[in-house]
mmCIF file of N, CA and C in Angstrom:
data_model
loop_
_atom_site.group_PDB
_atom_site.id
_atom_site.type_symbol
_atom_site.label_atom_id
_atom_site.label_comp_id
_atom_site.label_asym_id
_atom_site.label_seq_id
_atom_site.Cartn_x
_atom_site.Cartn_y
_atom_site.Cartn_z
ATOM 1 N N MET Z 17 180.922 40.276 103.179
ATOM 2 C CA MET Z 17 181.711 39.099 102.869
ATOM 3 C C MET Z 17 180.835 37.855 103.003
ATOM 4 N N PHE Z 18 180.957 36.969 102.055
ATOM 5 C CA PHE Z 18 180.180 35.737 102.071
ATOM 6 C C PHE Z 18 180.874 34.688 102.940
ATOM 7 N N LYS Z 19 180.050 33.861 103.579
ATOM 8 C CA LYS Z 19 180.537 32.718 104.335
ATOM 9 C C LYS Z 19 180.015 31.462 103.656
ATOM 10 N N PHE Z 20 180.856 30.444 103.569
ATOM 11 C CA PHE Z 20 180.514 29.231 102.847
ATOM 12 C C PHE Z 20 180.732 27.981 103.681
ATOM 13 N N LYS Z 21 179.970 26.931 103.326
ATOM 14 C CA LYS Z 21 180.205 25.590 103.855
ATOM 15 C C LYS Z 21 180.249 24.662 102.640
ATOM 16 N N LEU Z 22 181.329 23.896 102.518
ATOM 17 C CA LEU Z 22 181.469 22.948 101.426
ATOM 18 C C LEU Z 22 180.906 21.606 101.842
ATOM 19 N N ASP Z 23 180.081 21.056 100.978
ATOM 20 C CA ASP Z 23 179.459 19.763 101.224
ATOM 21 C C ASP Z 23 180.525 18.663 101.233
ATOM 22 N N GLU Z 24 180.151 17.519 101.754
ATOM 23 C CA GLU Z 24 181.083 16.401 101.885
ATOM 24 C C GLU Z 24 181.507 15.808 100.546
ATOM 25 N N ASN Z 25 180.822 16.154 99.460
ATOM 26 C CA ASN Z 25 181.174 15.611 98.158
ATOM 27 C C ASN Z 25 182.252 16.438 97.442
ATOM 28 N N LEU Z 26 182.798 17.442 98.128
ATOM 29 C CA LEU Z 26 183.857 18.274 97.565
ATOM 30 C C LEU Z 26 185.156 18.077 98.349
ATOM 31 N N PRO Z 27 186.302 18.171 97.663
ATOM 32 C CA PRO Z 27 187.576 18.068 98.380
ATOM 33 C C PRO Z 27 187.706 19.188 99.420
ATOM 34 N N VAL Z 28 188.151 18.837 100.615
ATOM 35 C CA VAL Z 28 188.253 19.831 101.687
ATOM 36 C C VAL Z 28 189.244 20.942 101.343
ATOM 37 N N GLY Z 29 190.219 20.658 100.492
ATOM 38 C CA GLY Z 29 191.196 21.671 100.091
ATOM 39 C C GLY Z 29 190.581 22.866 99.390
ATOM 40 N N LEU Z 30 189.402 22.702 98.806
ATOM 41 C CA LEU Z 30 188.751 23.827 98.140
ATOM 42 C C LEU Z 30 188.335 24.901 99.137
ATOM 43 N N ALA Z 31 188.105 24.523 100.377
ATOM 44 C CA ALA Z 31 187.803 25.527 101.407
ATOM 45 C C ALA Z 31 188.995 26.461 101.570
ATOM 46 N N ASN Z 32 190.207 25.914 101.475
ATOM 47 C CA ASN Z 32 191.408 26.752 101.549
ATOM 48 C C ASN Z 32 191.470 27.733 100.390
ATOM 49 N N ASP Z 33 191.030 27.303 99.203
ATOM 50 C CA ASP Z 33 191.010 28.201 98.048
ATOM 51 C C ASP Z 33 190.108 29.404 98.321
ATOM 52 N N LEU Z 34 188.957 29.156 98.924
ATOM 53 C CA LEU Z 34 188.052 30.259 99.265
ATOM 54 C C LEU Z 34 188.659 31.158 100.339
ATOM 55 N N THR Z 35 189.283 30.547 101.330
ATOM 56 C CA THR Z 35 189.917 31.323 102.396
ATOM 57 C C THR Z 35 191.031 32.199 101.827
ATOM 58 N N MET Z 36 191.825 31.643 100.925
ATOM 59 C CA MET Z 36 192.910 32.416 100.300
ATOM 60 C C MET Z 36 192.357 33.565 99.459
ATOM 61 N N ALA Z 37 191.136 33.413 98.952
ATOM 62 C CA ALA Z 37 190.498 34.477 98.171
ATOM 63 C C ALA Z 37 189.815 35.507 99.084
ATOM 64 N N GLY Z 38 189.889 35.296 100.392
ATOM 65 C CA GLY Z 38 189.345 36.274 101.334
ATOM 66 C C GLY Z 38 187.980 35.952 101.899
ATOM 67 N N TYR Z 39 187.512 34.742 101.678
ATOM 68 C CA TYR Z 39 186.193 34.348 102.173
ATOM 69 C C TYR Z 39 186.320 33.448 103.393
ATOM 70 N N ASN Z 40 185.272 33.400 104.171
ATOM 71 C CA ASN Z 40 185.200 32.521 105.334
ATOM 72 C C ASN Z 40 184.600 31.200 104.851
ATOM 73 N N ALA Z 41 185.346 30.113 104.987
ATOM 74 C CA ALA Z 41 184.867 28.825 104.478
ATOM 75 C C ALA Z 41 185.181 27.710 105.455
ATOM 76 N N THR Z 42 184.252 26.794 105.561
ATOM 77 C CA THR Z 42 184.425 25.598 106.368
ATOM 78 C C THR Z 42 183.869 24.423 105.567
ATOM 79 N N THR Z 43 184.017 23.226 106.110
ATOM 80 C CA THR Z 43 183.534 22.044 105.394
ATOM 81 C C THR Z 43 182.644 21.186 106.288
ATOM 82 N N VAL Z 44 181.765 20.460 105.665
ATOM 83 C CA VAL Z 44 180.921 19.495 106.364
ATOM 84 C C VAL Z 44 181.815 18.484 107.082
ATOM 85 N N PHE Z 45 182.851 18.043 106.396
ATOM 86 C CA PHE Z 45 183.761 17.048 106.963
ATOM 87 C C PHE Z 45 184.448 17.567 108.232
ATOM 88 N N SER Z 46 184.982 18.798 108.177
ATOM 89 C CA SER Z 46 185.724 19.324 109.328
ATOM 90 C C SER Z 46 184.830 19.573 110.539
ATOM 91 N N GLU Z 47 183.536 19.721 110.301
ATOM 92 C CA GLU Z 47 182.600 19.955 111.398
ATOM 93 C C GLU Z 47 181.911 18.676 111.875
ATOM 94 N N GLY Z 48 182.324 17.542 111.323
ATOM 95 C CA GLY Z 48 181.744 16.267 111.740
ATOM 96 C C GLY Z 48 180.294 16.097 111.317
ATOM 97 N N LEU Z 49 179.922 16.727 110.201
ATOM 98 C CA LEU Z 49 178.537 16.664 109.729
ATOM 99 C C LEU Z 49 178.340 15.702 108.562
ATOM 100 N N SER Z 50 179.346 14.896 108.265
ATOM 101 C CA SER Z 50 179.211 13.938 107.157
ATOM 102 C C SER Z 50 178.014 13.035 107.405
ATOM 103 N N GLY Z 51 177.241 12.802 106.361
ATOM 104 C CA GLY Z 51 176.066 11.947 106.469
ATOM 105 C C GLY Z 51 174.815 12.656 106.959
ATOM 106 N N THR Z 52 174.920 13.947 107.240
ATOM 107 C CA THR Z 52 173.753 14.702 107.694
ATOM 108 C C THR Z 52 172.736 14.789 106.555
ATOM 109 N N PRO Z 53 171.460 14.537 106.814
ATOM 110 C CA PRO Z 53 170.443 14.667 105.768
ATOM 111 C C PRO Z 53 170.433 16.083 105.170
ATOM 112 N N ASP Z 54 170.107 16.152 103.889
ATOM 113 C CA ASP Z 54 170.157 17.418 103.158
ATOM 114 C C ASP Z 54 169.408 18.548 103.853
ATOM 115 N N ASP Z 55 168.188 18.289 104.292
ATOM 116 C CA ASP Z 55 167.397 19.364 104.888
ATOM 117 C C ASP Z 55 168.033 19.880 106.174
ATOM 118 N N ARG Z 56 168.608 18.985 106.963
ATOM 119 C CA ARG Z 56 169.283 19.410 108.206
ATOM 120 C C ARG Z 56 170.583 20.154 107.912
ATOM 121 N N LEU Z 57 171.287 19.709 106.891
ATOM 122 C CA LEU Z 57 172.526 20.383 106.512
ATOM 123 C C LEU Z 57 172.233 21.813 106.072
ATOM 124 N N LEU Z 58 171.223 21.971 105.246
ATOM 125 C CA LEU Z 58 170.884 23.316 104.776
ATOM 126 C C LEU Z 58 170.382 24.185 105.929
ATOM 127 N N ALA Z 59 169.635 23.612 106.858
ATOM 128 C CA ALA Z 59 169.187 24.364 108.037
ATOM 129 C C ALA Z 59 170.389 24.808 108.867
ATOM 130 N N GLN Z 60 171.408 23.954 108.984
ATOM 131 C CA GLN Z 60 172.632 24.320 109.708
ATOM 132 C C GLN Z 60 173.345 25.473 109.005
ATOM 133 N N CYS Z 61 173.432 25.405 107.678
ATOM 134 C CA CYS Z 61 174.044 26.499 106.912
ATOM 135 C C CYS Z 61 173.290 27.802 107.146
ATOM 136 N N ASP Z 62 171.966 27.731 107.098
ATOM 137 C CA ASP Z 62 171.150 28.931 107.322
ATOM 138 C C ASP Z 62 171.376 29.497 108.720
ATOM 139 N N ALA Z 63 171.423 28.627 109.726
ATOM 140 C CA ALA Z 63 171.631 29.075 111.109
ATOM 141 C C ALA Z 63 172.982 29.782 111.265
ATOM 142 N N GLU Z 64 173.973 29.357 110.489
ATOM 143 C CA GLU Z 64 175.313 29.946 110.546
ATOM 144 C C GLU Z 64 175.488 31.094 109.549
ATOM 145 N N GLY Z 65 174.490 31.329 108.712
ATOM 146 C CA GLY Z 65 174.617 32.362 107.680
ATOM 147 C C GLY Z 65 175.608 31.978 106.596
ATOM 148 N N ARG Z 66 175.683 30.682 106.311
ATOM 149 C CA ARG Z 66 176.627 30.181 105.310
ATOM 150 C C ARG Z 66 175.904 29.735 104.036
ATOM 151 N N ILE Z 67 176.546 29.974 102.926
ATOM 152 C CA ILE Z 67 176.072 29.520 101.626
ATOM 153 C C ILE Z 67 176.657 28.127 101.394
ATOM 154 N N LEU Z 68 175.811 27.182 101.039
ATOM 155 C CA LEU Z 68 176.247 25.811 100.793
ATOM 156 C C LEU Z 68 176.786 25.679 99.377
ATOM 157 N N ILE Z 69 177.958 25.058 99.243
ATOM 158 C CA ILE Z 69 178.522 24.714 97.936
ATOM 159 C C ILE Z 69 178.545 23.198 97.851
ATOM 160 N N THR Z 70 177.972 22.653 96.775
ATOM 161 C CA THR Z 70 177.786 21.212 96.671
ATOM 162 C C THR Z 70 177.816 20.734 95.221
ATOM 163 N N LEU Z 71 177.950 19.439 95.061
ATOM 164 C CA LEU Z 71 177.764 18.784 93.761
ATOM 165 C C LEU Z 71 176.391 18.112 93.697
ATOM 166 N N ASP Z 72 175.680 18.106 94.790
ATOM 167 C CA ASP Z 72 174.420 17.380 94.941
ATOM 168 C C ASP Z 72 173.276 18.082 94.207
ATOM 169 N N LEU Z 73 172.800 17.463 93.139
ATOM 170 C CA LEU Z 73 171.715 18.042 92.340
ATOM 171 C C LEU Z 73 170.392 18.153 93.092
ATOM 172 N N ASP Z 74 170.232 17.405 94.178
ATOM 173 C CA ASP Z 74 168.999 17.517 94.957
ATOM 174 C C ASP Z 74 168.763 18.961 95.405
ATOM 175 N N PHE Z 75 169.841 19.691 95.665
ATOM 176 C CA PHE Z 75 169.711 21.069 96.128
ATOM 177 C C PHE Z 75 169.271 22.035 95.025
ATOM 178 N N SER Z 76 169.223 21.570 93.785
ATOM 179 C CA SER Z 76 168.753 22.436 92.699
ATOM 180 C C SER Z 76 167.237 22.343 92.506
ATOM 181 N N ASP Z 77 166.561 21.555 93.329
ATOM 182 C CA ASP Z 77 165.101 21.435 93.278
ATOM 183 C C ASP Z 77 164.480 22.651 93.964
ATOM 184 N N LEU Z 78 163.947 23.553 93.161
ATOM 185 C CA LEU Z 78 163.394 24.815 93.679
ATOM 186 C C LEU Z 78 162.187 24.599 94.583
ATOM 187 N N ARG Z 79 161.444 23.522 94.358
ATOM 188 C CA ARG Z 79 160.283 23.261 95.210
ATOM 189 C C ARG Z 79 160.712 22.799 96.592
ATOM 190 N N ALA Z 80 161.747 21.989 96.648
ATOM 191 C CA ALA Z 80 162.236 21.482 97.931
ATOM 192 C C ALA Z 80 163.082 22.521 98.667
ATOM 193 N N TYR Z 81 163.838 23.304 97.912
ATOM 194 C CA TYR Z 81 164.758 24.276 98.510
ATOM 195 C C TYR Z 81 164.619 25.638 97.818
ATOM 196 N N PRO Z 82 163.526 26.358 98.088
ATOM 197 C CA PRO Z 82 163.344 27.674 97.453
ATOM 198 C C PRO Z 82 164.481 28.619 97.855
ATOM 199 N N PRO Z 83 165.149 29.231 96.879
ATOM 200 C CA PRO Z 83 166.325 30.051 97.176
ATOM 201 C C PRO Z 83 166.074 31.179 98.178
ATOM 202 N N ASP Z 84 164.913 31.794 98.110
ATOM 203 C CA ASP Z 84 164.651 32.930 98.996
ATOM 204 C C ASP Z 84 164.463 32.510 100.454
ATOM 205 N N LYS Z 85 164.340 31.234 100.713
ATOM 206 C CA LYS Z 85 164.163 30.721 102.078
ATOM 207 C C LYS Z 85 165.480 30.288 102.714
ATOM 208 N N HIS Z 86 166.590 30.402 101.971
ATOM 209 C CA HIS Z 86 167.882 29.926 102.453
ATOM 210 C C HIS Z 86 168.963 30.982 102.244
ATOM 211 N N THR Z 87 170.052 30.838 102.962
ATOM 212 C CA THR Z 87 171.168 31.785 102.854
ATOM 213 C C THR Z 87 171.718 31.795 101.435
ATOM 214 N N GLY Z 88 171.745 30.656 100.798
ATOM 215 C CA GLY Z 88 172.235 30.543 99.428
ATOM 216 C C GLY Z 88 172.717 29.132 99.157
ATOM 217 N N ILE Z 89 172.624 28.728 97.894
ATOM 218 C CA ILE Z 89 173.058 27.397 97.474
ATOM 219 C C ILE Z 89 173.821 27.550 96.163
ATOM 220 N N VAL Z 90 174.996 26.934 96.090
ATOM 221 C CA VAL Z 90 175.773 26.889 94.854
ATOM 222 C C VAL Z 90 175.952 25.422 94.493
ATOM 223 N N VAL Z 91 175.428 25.036 93.334
ATOM 224 C CA VAL Z 91 175.588 23.667 92.838
ATOM 225 C C VAL Z 91 176.602 23.710 91.700
ATOM 226 N N LEU Z 92 177.698 23.004 91.879
ATOM 227 C CA LEU Z 92 178.731 22.942 90.856
ATOM 228 C C LEU Z 92 178.460 21.773 89.919
ATOM 229 N N ARG Z 93 178.639 21.998 88.622
ATOM 230 C CA ARG Z 93 178.418 20.974 87.599
ATOM 231 C C ARG Z 93 179.685 20.831 86.746
ATOM 232 N N PRO Z 94 180.725 20.220 87.286
ATOM 233 C CA PRO Z 94 181.957 20.042 86.515
ATOM 234 C C PRO Z 94 181.769 18.982 85.432
ATOM 235 N N PRO Z 95 182.623 18.994 84.408
ATOM 236 C CA PRO Z 95 182.519 17.983 83.353
ATOM 237 C C PRO Z 95 182.813 16.581 83.891
ATOM 238 N N ASP Z 96 183.631 16.511 84.933
ATOM 239 C CA ASP Z 96 183.882 15.270 85.656
ATOM 240 C C ASP Z 96 184.250 15.673 87.083
ATOM 241 N N GLN Z 97 184.354 14.717 87.980
ATOM 242 C CA GLN Z 97 184.594 15.058 89.375
ATOM 243 C C GLN Z 97 186.054 14.895 89.791
ATOM 244 N N SER Z 98 186.952 15.024 88.815
ATOM 245 C CA SER Z 98 188.375 14.982 89.136
ATOM 246 C C SER Z 98 188.757 16.276 89.860
ATOM 247 N N VAL Z 99 189.811 16.206 90.639
ATOM 248 C CA VAL Z 99 190.267 17.393 91.363
ATOM 249 C C VAL Z 99 190.629 18.527 90.398
ATOM 250 N N PRO Z 100 191.342 18.280 89.286
ATOM 251 C CA PRO Z 100 191.633 19.383 88.368
ATOM 252 C C PRO Z 100 190.362 20.042 87.800
ATOM 253 N N ALA Z 101 189.369 19.251 87.456
ATOM 254 C CA ALA Z 101 188.117 19.818 86.931
ATOM 255 C C ALA Z 101 187.407 20.644 87.995
ATOM 256 N N LEU Z 102 187.405 20.152 89.222
ATOM 257 C CA LEU Z 102 186.770 20.891 90.315
ATOM 258 C C LEU Z 102 187.518 22.185 90.619
ATOM 259 N N ARG Z 103 188.841 22.136 90.613
ATOM 260 C CA ARG Z 103 189.629 23.356 90.869
ATOM 261 C C ARG Z 103 189.380 24.403 89.780
ATOM 262 N N LYS Z 104 189.298 23.957 88.534
ATOM 263 C CA LYS Z 104 189.039 24.886 87.431
ATOM 264 C C LYS Z 104 187.666 25.542 87.603
ATOM 265 N N LEU Z 105 186.665 24.759 87.916
ATOM 266 C CA LEU Z 105 185.322 25.304 88.116
ATOM 267 C C LEU Z 105 185.276 26.194 89.353
ATOM 268 N N PHE Z 106 186.028 25.824 90.371
ATOM 269 C CA PHE Z 106 186.079 26.620 91.592
ATOM 270 C C PHE Z 106 186.707 27.981 91.320
ATOM 271 N N SER Z 107 187.709 28.029 90.458
ATOM 272 C CA SER Z 107 188.310 29.313 90.075
ATOM 273 C C SER Z 107 187.277 30.210 89.409
ATOM 274 N N LYS Z 108 186.444 29.604 88.578
ATOM 275 C CA LYS Z 108 185.367 30.358 87.939
ATOM 276 C C LYS Z 108 184.402 30.878 88.994
ATOM 277 N N LEU Z 109 184.075 30.055 89.965
ATOM 278 C CA LEU Z 109 183.178 30.467 91.039
ATOM 279 C C LEU Z 109 183.740 31.672 91.791
ATOM 280 N N VAL Z 110 185.009 31.609 92.157
ATOM 281 C CA VAL Z 110 185.637 32.712 92.896
ATOM 282 C C VAL Z 110 185.583 34.001 92.072
ATOM 283 N N ALA Z 111 185.813 33.915 90.773
ATOM 284 C CA ALA Z 111 185.728 35.100 89.907
ATOM 285 C C ALA Z 111 184.301 35.643 89.864
ATOM 286 N N LEU Z 112 183.320 34.756 89.818
ATOM 287 C CA LEU Z 112 181.917 35.196 89.800
ATOM 288 C C LEU Z 112 181.530 35.914 91.086
ATOM 289 N N LEU Z 113 182.109 35.482 92.202
ATOM 290 C CA LEU Z 113 181.796 36.105 93.492
ATOM 291 C C LEU Z 113 182.218 37.570 93.540
ATOM 292 N N GLU Z 114 183.134 37.957 92.680
ATOM 293 C CA GLU Z 114 183.575 39.349 92.620
ATOM 294 C C GLU Z 114 182.534 40.256 91.984
ATOM 295 N N VAL Z 115 181.621 39.682 91.195
ATOM 296 C CA VAL Z 115 180.663 40.511 90.452
ATOM 297 C C VAL Z 115 179.196 40.175 90.717
ATOM 298 N N GLU Z 116 178.931 39.038 91.343
ATOM 299 C CA GLU Z 116 177.562 38.597 91.601
ATOM 300 C C GLU Z 116 177.429 38.160 93.055
ATOM 301 N N SER Z 117 176.201 38.149 93.554
ATOM 302 C CA SER Z 117 175.935 37.680 94.905
ATOM 303 C C SER Z 117 175.101 36.402 94.870
ATOM 304 N N PRO Z 118 175.558 35.364 95.566
ATOM 305 C CA PRO Z 118 174.770 34.141 95.651
ATOM 306 C C PRO Z 118 173.782 34.146 96.828
ATOM 307 N N SER Z 119 173.742 35.233 97.582
ATOM 308 C CA SER Z 119 172.878 35.294 98.762
ATOM 309 C C SER Z 119 171.411 35.137 98.389
ATOM 310 N N HIS Z 120 170.753 34.206 99.065
ATOM 311 C CA HIS Z 120 169.331 33.907 98.873
ATOM 312 C C HIS Z 120 169.012 33.579 97.423
ATOM 313 N N ARG Z 121 169.970 32.925 96.773
ATOM 314 C CA ARG Z 121 169.805 32.506 95.387
ATOM 315 C C ARG Z 121 170.343 31.091 95.238
ATOM 316 N N LEU Z 122 169.917 30.455 94.163
ATOM 317 C CA LEU Z 122 170.487 29.186 93.739
ATOM 318 C C LEU Z 122 171.364 29.490 92.540
ATOM 319 N N TRP Z 123 172.619 29.149 92.648
ATOM 320 C CA TRP Z 123 173.545 29.247 91.523
ATOM 321 C C TRP Z 123 173.853 27.839 91.051
ATOM 322 N N ILE Z 124 173.785 27.645 89.742
ATOM 323 C CA ILE Z 124 174.254 26.400 89.137
ATOM 324 C C ILE Z 124 175.391 26.814 88.207
ATOM 325 N N VAL Z 125 176.590 26.374 88.559
ATOM 326 C CA VAL Z 125 177.793 26.809 87.863
ATOM 327 C C VAL Z 125 178.368 25.646 87.083
ATOM 328 N N ASP Z 126 178.496 25.839 85.758
ATOM 329 C CA ASP Z 126 179.188 24.845 84.953
ATOM 330 C C ASP Z 126 180.291 25.549 84.168
ATOM 331 N N GLU Z 127 180.962 24.826 83.305
ATOM 332 C CA GLU Z 127 182.097 25.391 82.566
ATOM 333 C C GLU Z 127 181.710 26.589 81.703
ATOM 334 N N LYS Z 128 180.507 26.566 81.171
ATOM 335 C CA LYS Z 128 180.134 27.563 80.175
ATOM 336 C C LYS Z 128 179.256 28.681 80.682
ATOM 337 N N ARG Z 129 178.560 28.455 81.820
ATOM 338 C CA ARG Z 129 177.623 29.488 82.248
ATOM 339 C C ARG Z 129 177.290 29.410 83.733
ATOM 340 N N LEU Z 130 176.650 30.464 84.154
ATOM 341 C CA LEU Z 130 176.099 30.557 85.502
ATOM 342 C C LEU Z 130 174.586 30.686 85.343
ATOM 343 N N ARG Z 131 173.843 29.755 85.919
ATOM 344 C CA ARG Z 131 172.383 29.863 85.948
ATOM 345 C C ARG Z 131 171.995 30.324 87.342
ATOM 346 N N VAL Z 132 171.137 31.318 87.415
ATOM 347 C CA VAL Z 132 170.749 31.905 88.686
ATOM 348 C C VAL Z 132 169.243 31.798 88.846
ATOM 349 N N ARG Z 133 168.833 31.331 90.014
ATOM 350 C CA ARG Z 133 167.417 31.281 90.373
ATOM 351 C C ARG Z 133 167.270 32.047 91.668
ATOM 352 N N GLY Z 134 166.200 32.801 91.783
ATOM 353 C CA GLY Z 134 165.974 33.622 92.961
ATOM 354 C C GLY Z 134 166.289 35.071 92.660
ATOM 355 N N GLU Z 135 165.801 35.938 93.519
ATOM 356 C CA GLU Z 135 165.998 37.367 93.291
ATOM 357 C C GLU Z 135 167.270 37.865 93.948
ATOM 358 N N ALA Z 136 167.819 38.892 93.368
ATOM 359 C CA ALA Z 136 169.061 39.479 93.904
ATOM 360 C C ALA Z 136 168.809 40.248 95.180
#
């Protein structure tokens, strides 16, 4: 079972969506980690064995955050950052989790495709 941490740029209610789908999920906000620098946040996720879910494109930089060195990173790319658009993309993410593993990989999820970096 995958464990996730949602970045502060995502609605906290999405953690409930993951929990309802059977996953262990928490948020940066609920843990009082808002404003934590990216590298420290990712180190915290790794220490907890959690995959980070974020809108922050900085985490898609393979040189700064090589996928094989981290528990996993999922970068969501919605058409806009409205709650309905995020929920729709999140539903796609949950469906992908049934057939793919984000562990030690970078996933970039948009409306039309899943881009994967790192080895399975």
